[in-house]
mmCIF file of C-alpha atoms in Angstrom:
data_model
loop_
_atom_site.group_PDB
_atom_site.id
_atom_site.type_symbol
_atom_site.label_atom_id
_atom_site.label_comp_id
_atom_site.label_asym_id
_atom_site.label_seq_id
_atom_site.Cartn_x
_atom_site.Cartn_y
_atom_site.Cartn_z
ATOM 1 C CA MET A 1 0.000 0.000 0.000
ATOM 2 C CA ASN A 2 2.772 2.492 0.917
ATOM 3 C CA GLU A 3 4.464 2.081 -2.481
ATOM 4 C CA TYR A 4 1.140 2.708 -4.218
ATOM 5 C CA ILE A 5 0.496 5.795 -2.049
ATOM 6 C CA SER A 6 4.033 7.043 -2.776
ATOM 7 C CA ASN A 7 3.256 7.048 -6.516
ATOM 8 C CA ILE A 8 0.093 9.047 -5.849
ATOM 9 C CA LEU A 9 2.063 11.581 -3.764
ATOM 10 C CA GLU A 10 4.580 11.999 -6.596
ATOM 11 C CA GLU A 11 1.700 12.488 -9.028
ATOM 12 C CA ALA A 12 0.152 15.169 -6.776
ATOM 13 C CA VAL A 13 3.506 16.999 -6.458
ATOM 14 C CA THR A 14 4.039 16.909 -10.218
ATOM 15 C CA LYS A 15 0.517 18.087 -10.991
ATOM 16 C CA ASN A 16 0.813 20.932 -8.465
ATOM 17 C CA ALA A 17 4.166 22.117 -9.900
ATOM 18 C CA LYS A 18 2.941 22.044 -13.508
ATOM 19 C CA THR A 19 -0.399 23.741 -12.743
ATOM 20 C CA ARG A 20 1.071 26.590 -10.691
ATOM 21 C CA THR A 21 3.934 27.342 -13.126
ATOM 22 C CA LYS A 22 2.006 26.931 -16.389
ATOM 23 C CA ASN A 23 2.558 30.604 -17.263
ATOM 24 C CA ILE A 24 6.295 30.468 -16.443
ATOM 25 C CA PHE A 25 8.590 29.925 -19.450
ATOM 26 C CA ILE A 26 11.608 27.794 -18.491
ATOM 27 C CA THR A 27 14.763 27.840 -20.620
ATOM 28 C CA GLY A 28 18.270 26.442 -20.368
ATOM 29 C CA ILE A 29 17.291 22.764 -20.000
ATOM 30 C CA GLU A 30 19.604 20.529 -22.018
ATOM 31 C CA GLN A 31 18.859 17.114 -23.460
ATOM 32 C CA ARG A 32 21.816 14.934 -22.360
ATOM 33 C CA PRO A 33 20.657 11.302 -22.572
ATOM 34 C CA ASN A 34 24.204 9.881 -22.410
ATOM 35 C CA TYR A 35 24.852 11.543 -19.023
ATOM 36 C CA ILE A 36 21.634 10.643 -17.200
ATOM 37 C CA GLY A 37 22.390 9.180 -13.742
ATOM 38 C CA LYS A 38 25.914 10.594 -13.579
ATOM 39 C CA THR A 39 27.006 13.148 -10.971
ATOM 40 C CA GLU A 40 28.854 16.285 -12.000
ATOM 41 C CA THR A 41 30.215 19.356 -10.249
ATOM 42 C CA ARG A 42 28.543 22.643 -11.108
ATOM 43 C CA ILE A 43 29.330 26.265 -10.251
ATOM 44 C CA PHE A 44 26.741 28.725 -8.985
ATOM 45 C CA GLN A 45 27.723 32.369 -9.291
ATOM 46 C CA THR A 46 26.059 35.686 -8.463
ATOM 47 C CA THR A 47 27.439 39.205 -8.106
ATOM 48 C CA ASP A 48 28.568 38.594 -4.532
ATOM 49 C CA THR A 49 29.001 34.817 -4.140
ATOM 50 C CA THR A 50 30.356 31.770 -5.928
ATOM 51 C CA PHE A 51 30.173 28.126 -4.826
ATOM 52 C CA THR A 52 30.209 24.641 -6.293
ATOM 53 C CA TYR A 53 27.689 21.864 -5.765
ATOM 54 C CA LYS A 54 27.036 18.304 -6.903
ATOM 55 C CA TYR A 55 24.309 17.705 -9.466
ATOM 56 C CA LYS A 56 22.913 14.355 -10.606
ATOM 57 C CA VAL A 57 22.033 14.533 -14.299
ATOM 58 C CA VAL A 58 18.384 13.733 -15.050
ATOM 59 C CA ASP A 59 16.208 13.718 -18.147
ATOM 60 C CA ALA A 60 14.750 17.002 -19.450
ATOM 61 C CA ALA A 61 11.231 16.412 -18.071
ATOM 62 C CA THR A 62 12.575 15.772 -14.553
ATOM 63 C CA ALA A 63 14.901 18.795 -14.779
ATOM 64 C CA ILE A 64 11.929 21.009 -15.706
ATOM 65 C CA LEU A 65 9.941 19.604 -12.756
ATOM 66 C CA GLN A 66 12.850 20.332 -10.404
ATOM 67 C CA THR A 67 13.048 23.914 -11.642
ATOM 68 C CA GLN A 68 9.293 24.383 -11.251
ATOM 69 C CA GLN A 69 9.378 23.169 -7.628
ATOM 70 C CA SER A 70 12.399 25.338 -6.770
ATOM 71 C CA PHE A 71 10.631 28.366 -8.274
ATOM 72 C CA LEU A 72 7.505 27.743 -6.169
ATOM 73 C CA LEU A 73 9.614 27.331 -3.030
ATOM 74 C CA LEU A 74 11.700 30.475 -3.534
ATOM 75 C CA THR A 75 8.626 32.573 -4.361
ATOM 76 C CA ASP A 76 6.706 31.233 -1.297
ATOM 77 C CA SER A 77 4.152 29.651 -3.606
ATOM 78 C CA LEU A 78 4.766 26.057 -2.511
ATOM 79 C CA LYS A 79 1.840 25.302 -0.186
ATOM 80 C CA SER A 80 1.171 21.996 1.607
ATOM 81 C CA GLU A 81 -2.605 22.508 1.440
ATOM 82 C CA HIS A 82 -2.468 22.681 -2.381
ATOM 83 C CA ILE A 83 -0.693 19.323 -2.536
ATOM 84 C CA GLN A 84 -3.015 17.844 0.108
ATOM 85 C CA GLN A 85 -6.091 18.757 -1.951
ATOM 86 C CA LEU A 86 -4.614 17.103 -5.045
ATOM 87 C CA PHE A 87 -3.395 14.096 -3.059
ATOM 88 C CA ASP A 88 -6.797 13.473 -1.409
ATOM 89 C CA SER A 89 -8.537 13.925 -4.771
ATOM 90 C CA LEU A 90 -6.242 11.383 -6.434
ATOM 91 C CA LEU A 91 -6.795 8.903 -3.596
ATOM 92 C CA LEU A 92 -10.559 9.247 -3.919
ATOM 93 C CA SER A 93 -10.378 8.792 -7.710
ATOM 94 C CA ARG A 94 -8.805 5.395 -6.996
ATOM 95 C CA ASN A 95 -11.518 4.462 -4.470
ATOM 96 C CA ILE A 96 -9.191 4.980 -1.501
ATOM 97 C CA LYS A 97 -10.981 6.801 1.300
ATOM 98 C CA ALA A 98 -8.434 8.391 3.618
ATOM 99 C CA ASN A 99 -7.496 11.497 5.574
ATOM 100 C CA SER A 100 -4.048 13.004 5.036
ATOM 101 C CA ILE A 101 -1.592 15.547 6.345
ATOM 102 C CA ILE A 102 1.154 16.841 4.045
ATOM 103 C CA ARG A 103 4.481 18.115 5.343
ATOM 104 C CA ILE A 104 7.063 19.848 3.138
ATOM 105 C CA VAL A 105 10.639 20.105 4.408
ATOM 106 C CA ALA A 106 13.052 22.339 2.454
ATOM 107 C CA SER A 107 16.769 22.142 3.215
ATOM 108 C CA GLY A 108 18.733 23.749 0.379
ATOM 109 C CA TYR A 109 21.234 26.562 -0.124
ATOM 110 C CA PHE A 110 18.673 29.339 -0.360
ATOM 111 C CA LYS A 111 15.778 28.296 1.838
ATOM 112 C CA GLN A 112 15.241 26.074 4.865
ATOM 113 C CA CYS A 113 11.711 25.682 6.178
ATOM 114 C CA THR A 114 8.925 23.255 7.121
ATOM 115 C CA ILE A 115 5.419 23.696 5.738
ATOM 116 C CA GLN A 116 2.617 21.545 7.129
ATOM 117 C CA THR A 117 -1.182 21.504 6.831
ATOM 118 C CA ASN A 118 -2.018 20.196 10.328
ATOM 119 C CA ASP A 119 -0.448 18.698 13.440
ATOM 120 C CA THR A 120 0.133 14.952 12.990
ATOM 121 C CA THR A 121 -0.898 14.326 16.622
ATOM 122 C CA SER A 122 -4.468 15.161 15.609
ATOM 123 C CA MET A 123 -4.997 11.781 13.921
ATOM 124 C CA VAL A 124 -4.000 8.119 14.053
ATOM 125 C CA ILE A 125 -1.357 7.494 11.370
ATOM 126 C CA HIS A 126 -1.657 4.208 9.451
ATOM 127 C CA GLY A 127 0.770 5.037 6.648
ATOM 128 C CA ARG A 128 3.684 7.346 5.916
ATOM 129 C CA THR A 129 5.376 7.889 2.580
ATOM 130 C CA ASN A 130 7.664 10.507 1.074
ATOM 131 C CA TYR A 131 8.910 11.902 -2.223
ATOM 132 C CA ILE A 132 12.168 13.862 -2.523
ATOM 133 C CA MET A 133 13.242 16.441 -5.098
ATOM 134 C CA ASP A 134 16.967 17.253 -4.987
ATOM 135 C CA ASP A 135 18.638 19.282 -7.729
ATOM 136 C CA GLY A 136 21.816 19.924 -5.771
ATOM 137 C CA LEU A 137 20.828 23.484 -4.862
ATOM 138 C CA GLU A 138 17.444 22.858 -3.302
ATOM 139 C CA LYS A 139 16.257 19.703 -1.578
ATOM 140 C CA ILE A 140 12.522 19.409 -0.999
ATOM 141 C CA GLU A 141 11.000 16.429 0.833
ATOM 142 C CA TYR A 142 7.268 15.876 0.638
ATOM 143 C CA ILE A 143 5.848 13.643 3.377
ATOM 144 C CA ALA A 144 2.293 12.287 3.410
ATOM 145 C CA TYR A 145 0.780 10.997 6.670
ATOM 146 C CA VAL A 146 -2.336 8.952 5.987
ATOM 147 C CA HIS A 147 -5.213 7.737 8.176
ATOM 148 C CA TYR A 148 -7.437 5.007 6.737
ATOM 149 C CA PRO A 149 -10.976 4.302 8.020
ATOM 150 C CA PHE A 150 -11.684 0.643 8.828
ATOM 151 C CA PRO A 151 -13.298 -0.281 5.454
ATOM 152 C CA THR A 152 -10.195 0.965 3.616
ATOM 153 C CA LEU A 153 -7.879 -0.960 5.951
ATOM 154 C CA TRP A 154 -9.954 -4.113 5.495
ATOM 155 C CA ASN A 155 -9.940 -3.811 1.719
ATOM 156 C CA SER A 156 -6.156 -3.300 1.719
ATOM 157 C CA ILE A 157 -5.536 -6.594 3.522
ATOM 158 C CA SER A 158 -4.741 -9.599 1.369
ATOM 159 C CA LYS A 159 -7.659 -11.911 2.159
ATOM 160 C CA LYS A 160 -5.610 -14.987 1.324
ATOM 161 C CA GLU A 161 -2.876 -14.020 3.811
ATOM 162 C CA PHE A 162 -5.497 -13.000 6.400
ATOM 163 C CA TYR A 163 -7.242 -16.382 6.298
ATOM 164 C CA TYR A 164 -3.902 -18.194 6.319
ATOM 165 C CA GLY A 165 -3.052 -16.213 9.476
ATOM 166 C CA ILE A 166 -6.357 -17.195 11.114
ATOM 167 C CA LEU A 167 -5.789 -20.836 10.183
ATOM 168 C CA LEU A 168 -2.237 -20.778 11.584
ATOM 169 C CA ALA A 169 -3.470 -19.213 14.845
ATOM 170 C CA CYS A 170 -6.127 -21.946 15.164
ATOM 171 C CA VAL A 171 -3.540 -24.683 14.573
ATOM 172 C CA ILE A 172 -1.215 -23.204 17.215
ATOM 173 C CA CYS A 173 -4.071 -22.882 19.740
ATOM 174 C CA PHE A 174 -5.181 -26.465 19.064
ATOM 175 C CA ALA A 175 -1.607 -27.739 19.507
ATOM 176 C CA LEU A 176 -1.208 -25.864 22.819
ATOM 177 C CA LEU A 177 -4.579 -27.101 24.071
ATOM 178 C CA THR A 178 -3.722 -30.695 23.131
ATOM 179 C CA TYR A 179 -0.364 -30.390 24.915
ATOM 180 C CA LYS A 180 -2.032 -29.052 28.088
ATOM 181 C CA ILE A 181 -4.632 -31.828 28.054
ATOM 182 C CA HIS A 182 -1.928 -34.497 27.675
ATOM 183 C CA GLN A 183 0.000 -32.912 30.552
ATOM 184 C CA ARG A 184 -3.037 -33.077 32.824
ATOM 185 C CA ILE A 185 -3.826 -36.665 31.839
ATOM 186 C CA ALA A 186 -0.198 -37.697 32.491
ATOM 187 C CA ALA A 187 -0.248 -35.954 35.881
ATOM 188 C CA LYS A 188 -3.498 -37.686 36.864
ATOM 189 C CA ARG A 189 -2.136 -41.080 35.814
ATOM 190 C CA LEU A 190 1.010 -40.502 37.844
ATOM 191 C CA LEU A 191 -1.052 -39.470 40.846
ATOM 192 C CA ALA A 192 -3.309 -42.496 40.490
ATOM 193 C CA ALA A 193 -0.285 -44.805 40.325
ATOM 194 C CA THR A 194 1.078 -43.436 43.628
ATOM 195 C CA PRO A 195 -0.462 -45.047 46.730
ATOM 196 C CA ILE A 196 -2.233 -42.655 49.099
ATOM 197 C CA MET A 197 -1.400 -44.715 52.174
ATOM 198 C CA LYS A 198 1.507 -47.081 52.771
ATOM 199 C CA ILE A 199 3.157 -48.959 55.597
ATOM 200 C CA SER A 200 6.885 -48.535 56.204
ATOM 201 C CA ASN A 201 8.675 -51.591 57.638
ATOM 202 C CA ASN A 202 11.995 -49.806 58.020
ATOM 203 C CA TYR A 203 11.451 -46.866 60.313
ATOM 204 C CA GLN A 204 12.517 -45.267 63.528
ATOM 205 C CA GLU A 205 9.985 -44.025 65.999
ATOM 206 C CA THR A 206 9.895 -40.237 66.238
ATOM 207 C CA GLU A 207 8.019 -37.796 68.407
ATOM 208 C CA TYR A 208 6.905 -35.594 65.506
ATOM 209 C CA PRO A 209 5.772 -36.470 61.966
ATOM 210 C CA VAL A 210 8.566 -36.833 59.385
ATOM 211 C CA ILE A 211 8.465 -35.694 55.727
ATOM 212 C CA GLU A 212 9.720 -38.206 53.169
ATOM 213 C CA ASP A 213 9.435 -36.818 49.628
ATOM 214 C CA GLU A 214 5.717 -36.244 49.099
ATOM 215 C CA TYR A 215 4.742 -38.425 52.062
ATOM 216 C CA VAL A 216 4.404 -37.587 55.729
ATOM 217 C CA ARG A 217 5.268 -40.481 58.057
ATOM 218 C CA TYR A 218 4.461 -41.058 61.683
ATOM 219 C CA ASN A 219 6.132 -44.223 62.902
ATOM 220 C CA SER A 220 5.159 -46.978 60.445
ATOM 221 C CA ARG A 221 2.269 -45.236 58.704
ATOM 222 C CA CYS A 222 2.665 -42.862 55.764
ATOM 223 C CA VAL A 223 0.207 -40.716 53.845
ATOM 224 C CA ARG A 224 0.725 -38.764 50.650
ATOM 225 C CA PHE A 225 0.282 -34.997 51.019
ATOM 226 C CA THR A 226 -0.647 -32.779 48.087
ATOM 227 C CA ARG A 227 1.464 -29.694 47.420
ATOM 228 C CA GLN A 228 -0.198 -27.134 49.675
ATOM 229 C CA PRO A 229 -0.785 -29.278 52.777
ATOM 230 C CA LEU A 230 2.810 -30.500 52.425
ATOM 231 C CA GLN A 231 4.005 -26.886 52.235
ATOM 232 C CA ILE A 232 2.098 -26.032 55.432
ATOM 233 C CA ILE A 233 3.336 -29.000 57.490
ATOM 234 C CA GLN A 234 6.893 -28.182 56.392
ATOM 235 C CA LEU A 235 6.487 -24.646 57.731
ATOM 236 C CA PHE A 236 5.399 -25.922 61.159
ATOM 237 C CA LEU A 237 8.102 -28.585 61.426
ATOM 238 C CA LYS A 238 10.775 -25.948 60.661
ATOM 239 C CA ALA A 239 9.289 -23.204 62.865
ATOM 240 C CA GLU A 240 10.570 -22.375 66.341
ATOM 241 C CA GLN A 241 8.384 -24.142 68.920
ATOM 242 C CA TYR A 242 6.313 -25.414 65.948
ATOM 243 C CA ARG A 243 4.438 -22.119 66.056
ATOM 244 C CA ILE A 244 3.556 -19.762 63.130
ATOM 245 C CA LYS A 245 1.661 -16.504 62.920
ATOM 246 C CA LYS A 246 -1.613 -16.851 61.001
ATOM 247 C CA ASN A 247 -0.846 -13.862 58.776
ATOM 248 C CA GLU A 248 2.320 -15.623 57.557
ATOM 249 C CA ILE A 249 0.262 -18.635 56.470
ATOM 250 C CA LYS A 250 -2.199 -16.374 54.642
ATOM 251 C CA GLU A 251 0.682 -15.204 52.450
ATOM 252 C CA LEU A 252 0.520 -18.593 50.705
ATOM 253 C CA TRP A 253 -2.448 -17.067 48.812
ATOM 254 C CA PRO A 254 -1.150 -13.558 47.981
ATOM 255 C CA LYS A 255 -3.696 -12.830 45.223
ATOM 256 C CA SER A 256 -6.731 -14.378 46.871
ATOM 257 C CA VAL A 257 -9.546 -12.283 48.335
ATOM 258 C CA ASN A 258 -10.476 -15.197 50.639
ATOM 259 C CA GLN A 259 -7.166 -15.805 52.393
ATOM 260 C CA LEU A 260 -8.812 -16.688 55.724
ATOM 261 C CA SER A 261 -11.137 -19.251 54.150
ATOM 262 C CA ASN A 262 -8.278 -20.779 52.132
ATOM 263 C CA MET A 263 -6.078 -21.019 55.217
ATOM 264 C CA THR A 264 -8.787 -22.659 57.352
ATOM 265 C CA THR A 265 -9.580 -25.208 54.640
ATOM 266 C CA ALA A 266 -5.897 -26.072 54.167
ATOM 267 C CA ILE A 267 -5.301 -26.459 57.942
ATOM 268 C CA ASN A 268 -8.319 -28.781 58.241
ATOM 269 C CA ARG A 269 -6.945 -30.827 55.346
ATOM 270 C CA VAL A 270 -3.551 -31.186 57.091
ATOM 271 C CA ASN A 271 -5.205 -32.297 60.352
ATOM 272 C CA LYS A 272 -7.331 -34.853 58.505
ATOM 273 C CA LEU A 273 -4.263 -36.350 56.797
ATOM 274 C CA LEU A 274 -2.355 -36.508 60.098
ATOM 275 C CA ALA A 275 -5.311 -38.331 61.682
ATOM 276 C CA GLU A 276 -5.205 -40.937 58.884
ATOM 277 C CA ILE A 277 -1.738 -42.072 60.026
ATOM 278 C CA ASP A 278 -2.747 -42.035 63.707
ATOM 279 C CA CYS A 279 -0.555 -39.038 64.405
ATOM 280 C CA PRO A 280 -1.467 -37.467 67.762
ATOM 281 C CA TYR A 281 -0.438 -34.001 66.524
ATOM 282 C CA SER A 282 -2.696 -31.433 64.901
ATOM 283 C CA ILE A 283 -2.583 -27.744 64.056
ATOM 284 C CA ILE A 284 -4.656 -25.638 66.451
ATOM 285 C CA THR A 285 -4.934 -21.998 67.493
ATOM 286 C CA ASP A 286 -2.349 -21.182 70.160
ATOM 287 C CA ALA A 287 -4.109 -20.771 73.509
ATOM 288 C CA THR A 288 -1.578 -18.139 74.595
ATOM 289 C CA ASP A 289 -1.963 -15.973 71.486
ATOM 290 C CA LYS A 290 -4.874 -16.377 69.079
ATOM 291 C CA GLU A 291 -2.846 -14.728 66.271
ATOM 292 C CA TYR A 292 -0.762 -17.931 66.038
ATOM 293 C CA TYR A 293 -1.251 -21.556 65.034
ATOM 294 C CA VAL A 294 0.765 -24.267 66.773
ATOM 295 C CA LEU A 295 1.431 -27.928 65.962
ATOM 296 C CA SER A 296 0.247 -29.452 69.223
ATOM 297 C CA LYS A 297 -0.089 -32.968 70.628
ATOM 298 C CA SER A 298 -3.566 -34.015 71.617
ATOM 299 C CA THR A 299 -3.966 -34.697 75.302
#
């Protein structure tokens, strides 16, 4: 699209230059077909100054266009709104509905300025293209900022590539979903293959429950703990006097709005699992400070 718009901008610039200099007679343009594309050094001389500059030889029609644009610039007749009107008209003639802003930046020997129709922050820019005229003395850059309404954007999209993109996205989503499902099935099979309760024949009697991998053992009986109950019992077994502040346990659910309910449910789950292995210990509220839980032996 940008390349197509660039051609339209060049057409608007050319039409503007020819229309606004139609009464100006230009002489001194040479036909030099054998030198087109070559760079040569030229001398510019007036009554009070002389300097040299580099000039890239172009065909006669382009040289005339360059002269016309330089004339408009130096006589303050080069207006961005004139080019914008032509540019928008040419877009519309090609069934392209769009809003544009034209900026002209001159940076030559005789004039440096920026001419712009509106502030580019006033619209969402979907496309930007430029066209440059440089005759060695004057360099003029025309920049078109274009905003397309949704129907124009939709029509500019290659439907074949769009549907290929949708198809690829669907394939990727299906592959990810299939991978996640297989992961869950594998995890459930692994969990089902692991015994919930087991008896250990090789053990040493201990006062407190002991963690062995994902199991918690008390004497000869073991029970498998899921991740969160196991995390909680580990905290108590490592804590000083087997005592933890309730607020610290709540931090296991940092994003939850029901931290208290989550904590109570998890503590009850731990106590139930400990009871399954005939462990006399359970987690209760500390009688000396109700802000704490303590792993206590039943009396």
